[in-house]
XYZ file of C-alpha atoms in Angstrom:
340
model
C 37.388 -13.240 51.156
C 38.693 -11.591 48.001
C 36.670 -12.356 44.863
C 37.710 -11.908 41.232
C 36.134 -12.758 37.902
C 36.343 -11.537 34.318
C 33.888 -11.398 31.445
C 34.442 -11.134 27.701
C 33.175 -7.974 25.978
C 32.700 -9.815 22.678
C 29.334 -10.866 21.376
C 25.915 -10.133 22.781
C 25.484 -11.386 26.340
C 23.052 -14.261 26.644
C 21.071 -16.093 29.286
C 23.944 -18.506 29.940
C 26.283 -15.588 30.721
C 23.679 -14.079 32.997
C 22.923 -17.215 35.012
C 26.445 -18.631 34.994
C 28.409 -15.483 35.805
C 26.635 -12.139 36.102
C 24.206 -13.152 38.854
C 27.191 -14.506 40.793
C 28.960 -11.161 40.407
C 26.031 -9.293 41.876
C 25.629 -11.764 44.749
C 29.368 -11.631 45.492
C 29.868 -7.888 45.676
C 28.827 -7.768 49.340
C 30.756 -10.929 50.274
C 34.002 -9.869 48.649
C 36.628 -7.803 50.424
C 36.817 -6.562 47.787
C 34.888 -8.130 44.921
C 36.794 -7.350 41.710
C 35.257 -7.699 38.245
C 37.126 -7.208 35.005
C 35.951 -6.783 31.396
C 38.662 -8.662 29.538
C 39.302 -6.776 26.312
C 42.836 -8.201 25.997
C 41.405 -11.715 25.830
C 39.032 -10.572 23.099
C 41.851 -9.703 20.678
C 43.212 -13.283 20.563
C 40.773 -14.095 17.728
C 39.790 -12.039 14.651
C 37.796 -8.957 15.667
C 36.795 -5.455 14.600
C 38.351 -2.696 16.789
C 35.324 -0.422 16.599
C 32.943 -3.233 17.446
C 35.146 -4.293 20.366
C 34.801 -0.863 21.949
C 31.042 -0.830 21.386
C 30.639 -4.297 22.881
C 32.741 -3.270 25.867
C 30.336 -0.411 26.595
C 27.422 -2.812 26.079
C 28.901 -5.233 28.608
C 29.637 -2.501 31.142
C 26.069 -1.218 30.907
C 24.636 -4.737 31.278
C 26.721 -5.404 34.393
C 25.600 -2.152 35.975
C 21.986 -2.758 34.932
C 22.151 -6.217 36.517
C 23.030 -4.663 39.860
C 26.784 -4.164 40.090
C 27.515 -1.065 42.155
C 30.965 0.581 41.700
C 30.732 1.726 45.318
C 30.489 -1.891 46.488
C 32.876 -3.579 44.050
C 35.792 -2.859 41.704
C 34.748 -2.843 38.039
C 37.361 -2.094 35.390
C 38.680 -2.744 31.881
C 41.531 -5.251 31.716
C 43.550 -3.237 29.188
C 43.716 -0.280 31.596
C 45.776 -2.217 34.175
C 49.185 -3.050 32.723
C 50.110 -5.370 35.580
C 48.004 -8.111 33.959
C 50.215 -8.420 30.888
C 53.529 -8.292 32.749
C 52.380 -10.896 35.249
C 51.210 -13.066 32.342
C 54.748 -13.154 30.954
C 56.263 -13.927 34.353
C 53.786 -16.742 34.988
C 54.441 -18.200 31.535
C 57.814 -19.332 32.893
C 56.074 -21.732 35.297
C 53.341 -22.882 32.906
C 53.751 -26.203 31.108
C 53.407 -26.156 27.320
C 51.671 -29.523 27.496
C 49.015 -28.179 29.844
C 48.181 -25.343 27.455
C 48.073 -27.753 24.538
C 45.384 -29.784 26.301
C 42.987 -26.898 26.934
C 39.581 -27.678 25.459
C 38.707 -24.047 24.757
C 41.908 -23.530 22.756
C 41.134 -26.567 20.612
C 37.552 -25.421 20.022
C 38.477 -21.864 19.066
C 41.558 -22.846 17.058
C 39.456 -25.220 14.967
C 37.321 -22.279 13.877
C 40.218 -20.067 12.717
C 40.812 -20.205 8.976
C 43.752 -17.822 8.556
C 45.610 -17.558 11.858
C 45.671 -19.410 15.169
C 47.379 -16.783 17.306
C 49.951 -17.386 20.015
C 47.745 -15.120 22.110
C 44.935 -17.679 21.885
C 47.346 -20.388 23.046
C 48.529 -18.238 25.985
C 44.988 -17.123 26.835
C 44.839 -19.317 29.990
C 48.077 -17.811 31.309
C 46.683 -14.295 30.980
C 43.504 -15.529 32.632
C 45.606 -16.888 35.495
C 47.397 -13.532 35.762
C 44.020 -11.760 35.892
C 43.080 -13.718 39.003
C 46.446 -14.185 40.699
C 47.282 -10.478 40.412
C 44.645 -9.837 43.062
C 45.443 -12.814 45.306
C 41.802 -13.776 44.951
C 40.364 -16.523 47.128
C 37.315 -17.179 44.971
C 36.520 -17.029 41.252
C 32.813 -17.130 40.317
C 32.550 -18.655 36.820
C 30.412 -20.919 34.703
C 31.009 -24.654 34.526
C 32.775 -24.263 31.155
C 35.695 -22.519 32.903
C 36.483 -25.366 35.310
C 39.533 -26.525 33.324
C 40.958 -22.993 33.301
C 40.484 -22.670 37.058
C 42.353 -25.912 37.608
C 45.203 -24.676 35.421
C 45.557 -21.375 37.288
C 45.622 -23.316 40.556
C 48.431 -25.475 39.151
C 50.324 -22.355 38.039
C 50.014 -20.760 41.492
C 51.107 -23.945 43.247
C 54.064 -24.407 40.895
C 55.123 -20.787 41.397
C 54.880 -21.058 45.184
C 56.764 -24.343 45.181
C 59.644 -22.770 43.302
C 59.742 -19.189 44.610
C 57.981 -19.279 47.996
C 54.417 -18.641 49.140
C 53.674 -15.485 47.197
C 50.445 -16.297 45.340
C 47.042 -17.334 46.663
C 45.686 -20.564 45.162
C 42.090 -19.650 44.178
C 38.937 -21.733 44.332
C 36.328 -21.735 41.584
C 32.741 -21.001 42.570
C 30.171 -22.566 40.255
C 26.404 -21.958 40.327
C 24.503 -24.904 41.776
C 21.767 -24.489 39.165
C 22.215 -23.389 35.572
C 25.996 -23.780 35.506
C 25.728 -24.864 31.870
C 22.825 -23.361 29.965
C 22.563 -25.203 26.671
C 21.535 -24.014 23.208
C 17.792 -24.390 22.801
C 18.126 -25.832 19.290
C 21.108 -28.056 20.125
C 20.852 -29.009 23.804
C 24.068 -31.019 23.617
C 25.984 -27.747 23.032
C 26.253 -24.929 25.562
C 24.659 -21.580 24.760
C 27.251 -19.365 23.076
C 27.569 -16.342 20.806
C 30.489 -17.850 18.887
C 28.904 -21.115 17.791
C 25.561 -22.852 17.879
C 22.180 -21.782 16.571
C 21.156 -18.119 16.786
C 17.567 -19.246 17.294
C 18.728 -21.348 20.226
C 20.449 -18.445 22.013
C 18.442 -16.170 24.319
C 20.117 -12.776 24.568
C 19.745 -10.571 27.625
C 18.578 -7.684 25.450
C 16.140 -9.717 23.333
C 12.599 -8.361 23.263
C 9.975 -10.345 25.153
C 8.379 -11.745 21.980
C 11.743 -12.961 20.664
C 12.535 -14.708 23.957
C 9.154 -16.416 24.056
C 9.432 -17.575 20.444
C 12.898 -19.079 21.001
C 11.850 -20.980 24.121
C 8.580 -22.241 22.651
C 10.495 -23.602 19.652
C 13.169 -25.303 21.788
C 14.113 -28.802 20.659
C 12.715 -31.569 22.890
C 12.167 -35.319 22.684
C 9.000 -37.121 21.601
C 7.790 -37.776 25.147
C 5.624 -35.725 27.489
C 7.201 -36.220 30.925
C 8.836 -33.178 32.554
C 11.912 -34.768 34.085
C 15.682 -34.633 33.760
C 17.377 -37.547 32.021
C 20.375 -38.070 29.718
C 18.074 -38.990 26.844
C 15.955 -35.856 27.443
C 18.611 -33.164 26.945
C 16.185 -30.496 25.722
C 13.723 -30.848 28.583
C 16.581 -31.163 31.076
C 17.954 -27.835 29.840
C 14.560 -26.135 30.170
C 14.140 -27.519 33.695
C 17.557 -26.133 34.661
C 16.688 -22.751 33.157
C 13.320 -22.619 34.944
C 14.986 -23.550 38.240
C 17.655 -20.863 37.839
C 15.342 -17.992 36.899
C 12.758 -18.887 39.566
C 15.411 -19.481 42.246
C 14.249 -22.976 43.035
C 15.560 -26.534 42.753
C 15.197 -28.615 39.573
C 13.376 -31.252 41.623
C 10.779 -28.655 42.583
C 10.294 -27.747 38.922
C 9.726 -31.410 38.080
C 7.107 -31.726 40.836
C 5.383 -28.468 39.897
C 4.998 -29.429 36.237
C 4.319 -33.139 36.750
C 1.584 -34.066 34.292
C 1.943 -30.911 32.213
C 2.557 -31.174 28.498
C 5.638 -29.798 26.810
C 3.678 -26.895 25.340
C 2.450 -25.646 28.713
C 5.879 -26.117 30.260
C 7.624 -24.170 27.508
C 5.117 -21.349 27.868
C 5.793 -21.192 31.609
C 9.561 -21.138 31.065
C 9.173 -18.386 28.461
C 7.132 -16.228 30.840
C 9.625 -16.782 33.652
C 12.647 -15.873 31.514
C 10.954 -12.745 30.119
C 10.170 -11.543 33.658
C 13.655 -12.453 34.852
C 15.452 -10.382 32.209
C 13.013 -7.458 31.940
C 14.506 -5.243 34.714
C 18.007 -5.490 33.223
C 16.804 -4.724 29.698
C 14.852 -1.692 30.910
C 17.727 -0.160 32.909
C 20.327 -0.935 30.255
C 19.075 1.684 27.780
C 19.626 4.599 30.138
C 23.088 3.443 31.187
C 24.316 2.595 27.688
C 23.509 6.081 26.383
C 26.023 7.663 28.796
C 29.390 6.520 27.385
C 31.265 9.237 29.289
C 29.761 7.912 32.502
C 30.746 4.351 31.601
C 34.325 5.484 30.910
C 34.483 7.309 34.233
C 33.295 4.187 36.046
C 35.894 2.002 34.330
C 38.713 4.493 34.953
C 37.919 4.758 38.656
C 37.823 0.982 38.903
C 41.151 0.636 37.079
C 42.818 2.932 39.585
C 41.609 0.783 42.475
C 42.575 -2.427 40.688
C 46.068 -1.218 39.822
C 46.758 -0.341 43.444
C 46.172 -3.996 44.381
C 47.779 -5.651 41.351
C 50.949 -3.549 41.509
C 51.716 -4.881 44.996
C 51.316 -8.481 43.836
C 53.510 -7.817 40.810
C 56.194 -6.330 43.058
C 56.061 -9.463 45.241
C 56.359 -11.724 42.179
C 59.245 -9.742 40.686
C 61.101 -9.783 43.985
C 60.599 -13.527 44.433
C 61.776 -14.249 40.869
C 64.793 -11.928 41.044
C 63.481 -9.725 38.246
C 64.571 -6.074 38.359
C 66.285 -4.355 41.281
C 65.833 -5.648 44.790
C 63.328 -3.880 46.979
C 66.140 -2.322 49.014
C 67.733 -0.898 45.875
C 64.365 0.306 44.646
C 63.686 2.150 47.911
C 67.137 3.776 47.770
C 66.487 4.900 44.171
C 63.089 6.324 45.156
C 64.598 8.287 48.044
C 67.340 9.656 45.814
C 64.775 10.706 43.217
C 62.811 12.563 45.872
């Protein structure tokens, strides 16, 4: 079982990132052979950004992942921009990616709508690079949040189309989605998922928020006019809080409903706030020490990139050979022997 997933270094990481992706990374590092995790700085430059801030956020993200429990001795953790095979494979896979499929991607439409000056071609091709990220490692499983389901389906289509045309070279990956908390919603707008790029700041719980800030945000979460603690389409706010409580307490939503049956919204919100504060506290405490050592973070990323490149380069060679790009493998071996 080979596992791969990537995480954006942009923005402050929030509770939705933690539940939907980071906890899956930590759980997967002992199941994967190997488990490979990538901080995707190349994806981050497809929208307007500040170069200095990008580097700072990348260190922030690396420190959060390590603080959450990722161990470089048990997984491969690296920066996307350090492994050049990703970008070359992206271009090669673009030849078997349908323009119409990219044009239908929900995330492209959402992000493009928010760009005032330039909608970059990089943003349009984002899903192809994402497919290259995964397919470069012939990953069997991709742990992601529910919002990435459409992208997983596209990369599966790309792999199948490539294999149908050039032979069985690529592994068709499966998405792995958390059973609880797959879509953590904004506390002030529970119809919109929690995000750092849109939605209310007051409705977003950040991993590094202080305990008082977390409690205040959860206690002020938007709910309906009722009192019953149960999930229902017309009770989006309470449904979101139930899902959050279930995720951070490692229990089922049905159990949360039974436990808080008869409680008022105020008591329930207070309980959720306490649970989330306790859930995030160990990560916040360890983060400070790790983030201060930027040289150590760079060393970790560099070591991971070396391991990642060793895997990705073999896949790229297989893809190039299947597509007839560059010299044949026989010619390449002859050239290498002559050079030696």
